Amino acid sequence: MGRLASRVLRVLPAACLLALAACSGMGDDTRQALTQVQAKLAPTLPKPYIEDLVIESVKVEGNALVEVIRSPLGSAEKTRRNPRFNELQQAEELELRGWCKDPAIQPLFKTKAELKRRFVDRNGGVFFEVAMLASFCPAANSSAGATSTP
């Protein structure tokens, strides 16, 4: 093995770790705030959301605080085929901004945290998710930018 290859193999693991740390983009402040907010919200669940939907749990996934909202009826697969499915998704993108009014999540406003709602069917199938940066909450900033993924 050549000297260059030997050097690359010695340096590569450290370089990979540094790259992963840099790409995570989440500092200790964000991680700590997410953990604290999740701990505050979790004991209040499950609770009704709207109609027959229930906010079942809240968890931290990476840099996101994720509310899991379950529908006891319907099927995610069938619902996604409905021609008006996008209207539902867009309505929930707007509704996500309402979560900003919850005083429990205010510690996230000055972090890199993301707020996410995941809508699931009774079998765990995902209808869709909506997400926005906590810093985009109207209380934290005048701009707002929710996005969704099917």
Short mmCIF file of N, CA and C in Angstrom, two decimals:
data_model
loop_
_atom_site.label_atom_id
_atom_site.label_comp_id
_atom_site.label_asym_id
_atom_site.label_seq_id
_atom_site.Cartn_x
_atom_site.Cartn_y
_atom_site.Cartn_z
N MET A 1 0.85 -1.16 0.00
CA MET A 1 0.00 0.00 0.00
C MET A 1 0.90 1.23 0.00
N GLY A 2 0.56 2.22 -0.80
CA GLY A 2 1.37 3.43 -0.90
C GLY A 2 1.23 4.30 0.33
N ARG A 3 2.16 5.24 0.47
CA ARG A 3 2.13 6.15 1.62
C ARG A 3 0.87 7.00 1.64
N LEU A 4 0.42 7.46 0.48
CA LEU A 4 -0.78 8.28 0.42
C LEU A 4 -2.00 7.49 0.88
N ALA A 5 -2.14 6.28 0.40
CA ALA A 5 -3.27 5.44 0.80
C ALA A 5 -3.23 5.16 2.30
N SER A 6 -2.06 4.94 2.84
CA SER A 6 -1.91 4.69 4.26
C SER A 6 -2.35 5.91 5.07
N ARG A 7 -1.96 7.09 4.64
CA ARG A 7 -2.36 8.33 5.34
C ARG A 7 -3.87 8.53 5.28
N VAL A 8 -4.44 8.30 4.11
CA VAL A 8 -5.88 8.46 3.94
C VAL A 8 -6.63 7.53 4.89
N LEU A 9 -6.19 6.28 4.97
CA LEU A 9 -6.86 5.32 5.85
C LEU A 9 -6.73 5.69 7.32
N ARG A 10 -5.64 6.36 7.70
CA ARG A 10 -5.48 6.79 9.09
C ARG A 10 -6.36 7.99 9.41
N VAL A 11 -6.54 8.88 8.46
CA VAL A 11 -7.25 10.14 8.69
C VAL A 11 -8.75 10.01 8.43
N LEU A 12 -9.14 9.08 7.57
CA LEU A 12 -10.53 8.96 7.15
C LEU A 12 -11.54 8.82 8.29
N PRO A 13 -11.33 7.95 9.28
CA PRO A 13 -12.33 7.83 10.35
C PRO A 13 -12.57 9.15 11.09
N ALA A 14 -11.52 9.86 11.41
CA ALA A 14 -11.68 11.14 12.11
C ALA A 14 -12.39 12.15 11.23
N ALA A 15 -12.06 12.19 9.96
CA ALA A 15 -12.70 13.12 9.03
C ALA A 15 -14.19 12.83 8.92
N CYS A 16 -14.55 11.56 8.87
CA CYS A 16 -15.96 11.18 8.79
C CYS A 16 -16.72 11.62 10.03
N LEU A 17 -16.14 11.42 11.19
CA LEU A 17 -16.79 11.85 12.43
C LEU A 17 -16.99 13.35 12.46
N LEU A 18 -15.99 14.11 12.06
CA LEU A 18 -16.12 15.56 12.02
C LEU A 18 -17.20 15.99 11.04
N ALA A 19 -17.26 15.35 9.90
CA ALA A 19 -18.28 15.68 8.90
C ALA A 19 -19.68 15.39 9.43
N LEU A 20 -19.85 14.26 10.08
CA LEU A 20 -21.15 13.93 10.65
C LEU A 20 -21.56 14.93 11.72
N ALA A 21 -20.64 15.33 12.56
CA ALA A 21 -20.95 16.31 13.59
C ALA A 21 -21.34 17.64 12.98
N ALA A 22 -20.66 18.05 11.95
CA ALA A 22 -20.96 19.33 11.29
C ALA A 22 -22.31 19.28 10.58
N CYS A 23 -22.64 18.15 9.99
CA CYS A 23 -23.89 18.03 9.24
C CYS A 23 -25.11 17.94 10.14
N SER A 24 -24.93 17.50 11.36
CA SER A 24 -26.09 17.36 12.24
C SER A 24 -26.73 18.70 12.49
N GLY A 25 -25.94 19.78 12.54
CA GLY A 25 -26.48 21.11 12.67
C GLY A 25 -27.25 21.36 13.95
N MET A 26 -27.18 20.47 14.91
CA MET A 26 -27.95 20.63 16.12
C MET A 26 -26.99 20.75 17.29
N GLY A 27 -27.03 21.88 17.95
CA GLY A 27 -26.19 22.09 19.10
C GLY A 27 -26.80 21.50 20.36
N ASP A 28 -26.03 21.55 21.43
CA ASP A 28 -26.51 21.04 22.71
C ASP A 28 -27.73 21.80 23.20
N ASP A 29 -27.80 23.12 22.90
CA ASP A 29 -28.95 23.91 23.33
C ASP A 29 -30.24 23.39 22.70
N THR A 30 -30.19 23.08 21.41
CA THR A 30 -31.37 22.56 20.73
C THR A 30 -31.76 21.20 21.29
N ARG A 31 -30.79 20.33 21.45
CA ARG A 31 -31.06 18.99 21.98
C ARG A 31 -31.66 19.07 23.39
N GLN A 32 -31.09 19.92 24.22
CA GLN A 32 -31.59 20.07 25.59
C GLN A 32 -33.01 20.63 25.60
N ALA A 33 -33.26 21.65 24.78
CA ALA A 33 -34.60 22.24 24.72
C ALA A 33 -35.62 21.22 24.22
N LEU A 34 -35.27 20.45 23.20
CA LEU A 34 -36.18 19.43 22.69
C LEU A 34 -36.53 18.41 23.77
N THR A 35 -35.52 17.96 24.49
CA THR A 35 -35.74 16.97 25.55
C THR A 35 -36.64 17.52 26.64
N GLN A 36 -36.41 18.77 27.03
CA GLN A 36 -37.23 19.39 28.08
C GLN A 36 -38.68 19.58 27.64
N VAL A 37 -38.87 20.04 26.42
CA VAL A 37 -40.22 20.26 25.92
C VAL A 37 -40.96 18.93 25.78
N GLN A 38 -40.28 17.91 25.27
CA GLN A 38 -40.91 16.59 25.14
C GLN A 38 -41.32 16.06 26.51
N ALA A 39 -40.46 16.23 27.50
CA ALA A 39 -40.76 15.76 28.86
C ALA A 39 -41.96 16.50 29.46
N LYS A 40 -42.14 17.75 29.08
CA LYS A 40 -43.27 18.53 29.59
C LYS A 40 -44.57 18.13 28.90
N LEU A 41 -44.51 17.85 27.60
CA LEU A 41 -45.73 17.53 26.85
C LEU A 41 -46.19 16.08 27.00
N ALA A 42 -45.26 15.15 27.08
CA ALA A 42 -45.60 13.72 27.08
C ALA A 42 -46.63 13.32 28.15
N PRO A 43 -46.51 13.82 29.39
CA PRO A 43 -47.48 13.39 30.40
C PRO A 43 -48.92 13.86 30.14
N THR A 44 -49.10 14.82 29.23
CA THR A 44 -50.44 15.33 28.93
C THR A 44 -51.16 14.51 27.86
N LEU A 45 -50.49 13.49 27.34
CA LEU A 45 -51.03 12.71 26.22
C LEU A 45 -51.45 11.31 26.65
N PRO A 46 -52.36 10.69 25.96
CA PRO A 46 -53.05 11.13 24.75
C PRO A 46 -54.11 12.18 25.06
N LYS A 47 -54.44 12.98 24.03
CA LYS A 47 -55.51 13.96 24.16
C LYS A 47 -56.14 14.18 22.78
N PRO A 48 -57.41 14.60 22.77
CA PRO A 48 -58.09 14.82 21.49
C PRO A 48 -57.40 15.91 20.67
N TYR A 49 -57.44 15.74 19.36
CA TYR A 49 -56.94 16.77 18.44
C TYR A 49 -58.15 17.44 17.81
N ILE A 50 -58.66 16.92 16.72
CA ILE A 50 -59.92 17.38 16.14
C ILE A 50 -60.70 16.17 15.66
N GLU A 51 -62.01 16.33 15.64
CA GLU A 51 -62.91 15.25 15.26
C GLU A 51 -62.50 13.97 15.97
N ASP A 52 -62.21 12.90 15.23
CA ASP A 52 -61.87 11.63 15.87
C ASP A 52 -60.37 11.42 16.04
N LEU A 53 -59.57 12.42 15.69
CA LEU A 53 -58.11 12.30 15.78
C LEU A 53 -57.62 12.51 17.21
N VAL A 54 -56.55 11.79 17.55
CA VAL A 54 -55.99 11.86 18.90
C VAL A 54 -54.48 12.11 18.80
N ILE A 55 -54.00 13.09 19.56
CA ILE A 55 -52.55 13.27 19.69
C ILE A 55 -52.10 12.17 20.63
N GLU A 56 -51.43 11.19 20.07
CA GLU A 56 -51.09 9.98 20.79
C GLU A 56 -49.79 10.10 21.57
N SER A 57 -48.79 10.74 20.96
CA SER A 57 -47.49 10.84 21.62
C SER A 57 -46.71 12.01 21.05
N VAL A 58 -45.64 12.35 21.74
CA VAL A 58 -44.70 13.36 21.27
C VAL A 58 -43.31 12.80 21.54
N LYS A 59 -42.45 12.92 20.54
CA LYS A 59 -41.11 12.36 20.70
C LYS A 59 -40.10 13.24 19.99
N VAL A 60 -38.84 13.03 20.34
CA VAL A 60 -37.75 13.75 19.70
C VAL A 60 -37.13 12.81 18.67
N GLU A 61 -37.05 13.29 17.43
CA GLU A 61 -36.39 12.55 16.35
C GLU A 61 -35.39 13.49 15.70
N GLY A 62 -34.12 13.27 15.96
CA GLY A 62 -33.10 14.17 15.42
C GLY A 62 -33.29 15.57 15.96
N ASN A 63 -33.50 16.54 15.08
CA ASN A 63 -33.70 17.92 15.53
C ASN A 63 -35.18 18.29 15.55
N ALA A 64 -36.07 17.29 15.53
CA ALA A 64 -37.50 17.56 15.45
C ALA A 64 -38.25 17.08 16.69
N LEU A 65 -39.24 17.90 17.08
CA LEU A 65 -40.23 17.50 18.06
C LEU A 65 -41.42 17.01 17.25
N VAL A 66 -41.77 15.73 17.40
CA VAL A 66 -42.78 15.11 16.54
C VAL A 66 -44.01 14.73 17.36
N GLU A 67 -45.15 15.30 16.97
CA GLU A 67 -46.43 14.87 17.51
C GLU A 67 -46.97 13.79 16.58
N VAL A 68 -47.34 12.66 17.16
CA VAL A 68 -47.95 11.58 16.39
C VAL A 68 -49.45 11.67 16.62
N ILE A 69 -50.18 11.89 15.54
CA ILE A 69 -51.63 12.07 15.60
C ILE A 69 -52.27 10.89 14.87
N ARG A 70 -53.08 10.14 15.63
CA ARG A 70 -53.65 8.89 15.09
C ARG A 70 -55.13 9.06 14.74
N SER A 71 -55.48 8.46 13.62
CA SER A 71 -56.88 8.35 13.22
C SER A 71 -57.33 6.92 13.46
N PRO A 72 -58.38 6.71 14.26
CA PRO A 72 -58.83 5.34 14.50
C PRO A 72 -59.59 4.76 13.31
N LEU A 73 -59.95 5.63 12.37
CA LEU A 73 -60.71 5.20 11.19
C LEU A 73 -59.89 5.43 9.93
N GLY A 74 -60.28 4.79 8.88
CA GLY A 74 -59.65 5.06 7.59
C GLY A 74 -58.31 4.38 7.41
N SER A 75 -57.82 4.53 6.19
CA SER A 75 -56.55 3.93 5.80
C SER A 75 -55.71 5.00 5.13
N ALA A 76 -54.46 5.10 5.54
CA ALA A 76 -53.56 6.10 4.95
C ALA A 76 -53.45 5.88 3.45
N GLU A 77 -53.31 4.64 3.04
CA GLU A 77 -53.14 4.34 1.62
C GLU A 77 -54.34 4.79 0.80
N LYS A 78 -55.55 4.47 1.26
CA LYS A 78 -56.76 4.87 0.54
C LYS A 78 -56.94 6.39 0.56
N THR A 79 -56.68 7.00 1.68
CA THR A 79 -56.87 8.45 1.81
C THR A 79 -55.94 9.21 0.88
N ARG A 80 -54.71 8.75 0.75
CA ARG A 80 -53.75 9.44 -0.13
C ARG A 80 -54.20 9.41 -1.60
N ARG A 81 -55.05 8.47 -1.96
CA ARG A 81 -55.54 8.38 -3.34
C ARG A 81 -56.72 9.32 -3.60
N ASN A 82 -57.28 9.91 -2.56
CA ASN A 82 -58.41 10.82 -2.72
C ASN A 82 -57.96 12.07 -3.46
N PRO A 83 -58.73 12.53 -4.46
CA PRO A 83 -58.33 13.71 -5.24
C PRO A 83 -58.21 14.99 -4.40
N ARG A 84 -58.84 15.01 -3.25
CA ARG A 84 -58.79 16.21 -2.40
C ARG A 84 -57.77 16.07 -1.26
N PHE A 85 -56.95 15.06 -1.34
CA PHE A 85 -55.96 14.80 -0.29
C PHE A 85 -55.05 16.01 -0.06
N ASN A 86 -54.61 16.66 -1.12
CA ASN A 86 -53.71 17.81 -0.98
C ASN A 86 -54.34 18.94 -0.19
N GLU A 87 -55.66 19.10 -0.29
CA GLU A 87 -56.35 20.14 0.48
C GLU A 87 -56.22 19.87 1.98
N LEU A 88 -56.37 18.63 2.36
CA LEU A 88 -56.22 18.25 3.76
C LEU A 88 -54.81 18.55 4.25
N GLN A 89 -53.85 18.16 3.46
CA GLN A 89 -52.45 18.39 3.81
C GLN A 89 -52.15 19.88 3.94
N GLN A 90 -52.63 20.69 3.03
CA GLN A 90 -52.42 22.14 3.08
C GLN A 90 -53.08 22.75 4.30
N ALA A 91 -54.27 22.27 4.64
CA ALA A 91 -54.96 22.78 5.83
C ALA A 91 -54.15 22.49 7.08
N GLU A 92 -53.55 21.31 7.14
CA GLU A 92 -52.74 20.96 8.31
C GLU A 92 -51.42 21.75 8.34
N GLU A 93 -50.89 22.13 7.19
CA GLU A 93 -49.70 22.99 7.17
C GLU A 93 -50.02 24.32 7.86
N LEU A 94 -51.19 24.87 7.57
CA LEU A 94 -51.61 26.12 8.21
C LEU A 94 -51.88 25.90 9.70
N GLU A 95 -52.53 24.80 10.01
CA GLU A 95 -52.88 24.49 11.40
C GLU A 95 -51.64 24.28 12.26
N LEU A 96 -50.56 23.84 11.67
CA LEU A 96 -49.32 23.61 12.43
C LEU A 96 -48.87 24.88 13.14
N ARG A 97 -49.11 26.02 12.51
CA ARG A 97 -48.73 27.30 13.13
C ARG A 97 -49.45 27.52 14.46
N GLY A 98 -50.62 26.90 14.61
CA GLY A 98 -51.36 27.00 15.87
C GLY A 98 -50.61 26.39 17.04
N TRP A 99 -49.74 25.42 16.76
CA TRP A 99 -48.95 24.78 17.82
C TRP A 99 -48.01 25.81 18.45
N CYS A 100 -47.68 26.84 17.69
CA CYS A 100 -46.78 27.89 18.19
C CYS A 100 -47.36 28.60 19.42
N LYS A 101 -48.68 28.56 19.57
CA LYS A 101 -49.33 29.23 20.70
C LYS A 101 -49.16 28.47 22.01
N ASP A 102 -48.74 27.23 21.94
CA ASP A 102 -48.56 26.42 23.14
C ASP A 102 -47.33 26.92 23.89
N PRO A 103 -47.50 27.44 25.10
CA PRO A 103 -46.36 27.97 25.86
C PRO A 103 -45.26 26.93 26.09
N ALA A 104 -45.61 25.66 26.08
CA ALA A 104 -44.62 24.61 26.34
C ALA A 104 -43.54 24.56 25.27
N ILE A 105 -43.85 24.96 24.03
CA ILE A 105 -42.85 24.86 22.97
C ILE A 105 -42.04 26.14 22.77
N GLN A 106 -42.36 27.19 23.49
CA GLN A 106 -41.65 28.46 23.32
C GLN A 106 -40.14 28.36 23.51
N PRO A 107 -39.63 27.48 24.37
CA PRO A 107 -38.16 27.35 24.47
C PRO A 107 -37.49 26.93 23.16
N LEU A 108 -38.26 26.40 22.21
CA LEU A 108 -37.69 25.96 20.94
C LEU A 108 -37.54 27.10 19.92
N PHE A 109 -38.17 28.22 20.17
CA PHE A 109 -38.20 29.32 19.20
C PHE A 109 -36.81 29.84 18.83
N LYS A 110 -35.89 29.79 19.74
CA LYS A 110 -34.54 30.34 19.49
C LYS A 110 -33.53 29.24 19.19
N THR A 111 -34.02 28.08 18.79
CA THR A 111 -33.14 26.94 18.49
C THR A 111 -33.28 26.56 17.02
N LYS A 112 -32.59 25.51 16.64
CA LYS A 112 -32.68 24.97 15.28
C LYS A 112 -33.70 23.84 15.20
N ALA A 113 -34.58 23.77 16.19
CA ALA A 113 -35.56 22.68 16.26
C ALA A 113 -36.63 22.83 15.19
N GLU A 114 -37.16 21.68 14.80
CA GLU A 114 -38.26 21.62 13.84
C GLU A 114 -39.49 21.09 14.58
N LEU A 115 -40.64 21.63 14.26
CA LEU A 115 -41.91 21.13 14.78
C LEU A 115 -42.52 20.27 13.69
N LYS A 116 -42.96 19.08 14.07
CA LYS A 116 -43.47 18.16 13.05
C LYS A 116 -44.71 17.46 13.60
N ARG A 117 -45.70 17.31 12.74
CA ARG A 117 -46.87 16.51 13.06
C ARG A 117 -46.95 15.38 12.05
N ARG A 118 -47.07 14.18 12.57
CA ARG A 118 -47.16 12.98 11.73
C ARG A 118 -48.55 12.37 11.93
N PHE A 119 -49.31 12.30 10.86
CA PHE A 119 -50.66 11.77 10.91
C PHE A 119 -50.61 10.31 10.46
N VAL A 120 -51.10 9.42 11.33
CA VAL A 120 -51.03 7.99 11.06
C VAL A 120 -52.40 7.34 11.19
N ASP A 121 -52.57 6.21 10.51
CA ASP A 121 -53.82 5.47 10.64
C ASP A 121 -53.73 4.48 11.79
N ARG A 122 -54.77 3.72 12.00
CA ARG A 122 -54.82 2.81 13.16
C ARG A 122 -53.74 1.74 13.11
N ASN A 123 -53.20 1.48 11.91
CA ASN A 123 -52.16 0.46 11.77
C ASN A 123 -50.76 1.05 11.68
N GLY A 124 -50.64 2.35 11.87
CA GLY A 124 -49.32 2.99 11.82
C GLY A 124 -48.93 3.51 10.45
N GLY A 125 -49.79 3.31 9.45
CA GLY A 125 -49.51 3.86 8.11
C GLY A 125 -49.54 5.38 8.16
N VAL A 126 -48.62 6.01 7.47
CA VAL A 126 -48.51 7.47 7.52
C VAL A 126 -49.37 8.09 6.42
N PHE A 127 -50.33 8.94 6.86
CA PHE A 127 -51.10 9.73 5.91
C PHE A 127 -50.16 10.77 5.29
N PHE A 128 -49.52 11.57 6.16
CA PHE A 128 -48.57 12.60 5.75
C PHE A 128 -47.95 13.20 7.00
N GLU A 129 -46.94 14.04 6.79
CA GLU A 129 -46.32 14.82 7.86
C GLU A 129 -46.32 16.28 7.42
N VAL A 130 -46.43 17.16 8.40
CA VAL A 130 -46.22 18.59 8.15
C VAL A 130 -45.13 19.04 9.10
N ALA A 131 -44.34 20.01 8.67
CA ALA A 131 -43.21 20.44 9.49
C ALA A 131 -42.89 21.91 9.24
N MET A 132 -42.30 22.52 10.25
CA MET A 132 -41.79 23.88 10.12
C MET A 132 -40.73 24.08 11.19
N LEU A 133 -39.83 25.00 10.95
CA LEU A 133 -38.84 25.34 11.96
C LEU A 133 -39.53 26.09 13.09
N ALA A 134 -39.18 25.78 14.32
CA ALA A 134 -39.77 26.47 15.46
C ALA A 134 -39.47 27.97 15.40
N SER A 135 -38.34 28.33 14.83
CA SER A 135 -37.98 29.75 14.72
C SER A 135 -38.90 30.49 13.76
N PHE A 136 -39.70 29.77 12.96
CA PHE A 136 -40.66 30.40 12.06
C PHE A 136 -42.00 30.65 12.73
N CYS A 137 -42.16 30.25 13.99
CA CYS A 137 -43.41 30.50 14.69
C CYS A 137 -43.67 32.01 14.71
N PRO A 138 -44.92 32.40 14.45
CA PRO A 138 -45.22 33.83 14.44
C PRO A 138 -44.80 34.55 15.71
N ALA A 139 -44.86 33.87 16.84
CA ALA A 139 -44.44 34.50 18.10
C ALA A 139 -42.94 34.73 18.14
N ALA A 140 -42.19 33.94 17.39
CA ALA A 140 -40.73 34.06 17.38
C ALA A 140 -40.25 34.94 16.24
N ASN A 141 -41.04 35.02 15.19
CA ASN A 141 -40.60 35.68 13.97
C ASN A 141 -41.85 35.99 13.15
N SER A 142 -41.84 37.03 12.40
CA SER A 142 -43.02 37.38 11.62
C SER A 142 -43.22 36.49 10.40
N SER A 143 -42.18 35.76 9.98
CA SER A 143 -42.33 34.86 8.83
C SER A 143 -42.73 33.48 9.31
N ALA A 144 -43.40 32.74 8.46
CA ALA A 144 -43.78 31.37 8.80
C ALA A 144 -43.65 30.51 7.56
N GLY A 145 -43.16 29.29 7.74
CA GLY A 145 -42.96 28.44 6.58
C GLY A 145 -43.15 26.98 6.88
N ALA A 146 -44.38 26.51 6.83
CA ALA A 146 -44.65 25.10 7.06
C ALA A 146 -44.50 24.34 5.75
N THR A 147 -44.03 23.14 5.85
CA THR A 147 -43.90 22.26 4.68
C THR A 147 -44.50 20.91 5.02
N SER A 148 -44.78 20.15 3.99
CA SER A 148 -45.34 18.82 4.25
C SER A 148 -44.69 17.79 3.35
N THR A 149 -44.80 16.54 3.79
CA THR A 149 -44.33 15.41 3.00
C THR A 149 -45.38 14.32 3.07
N PRO A 150 -45.71 13.73 1.93
CA PRO A 150 -46.68 12.62 1.96
C PRO A 150 -46.03 11.38 2.49
#
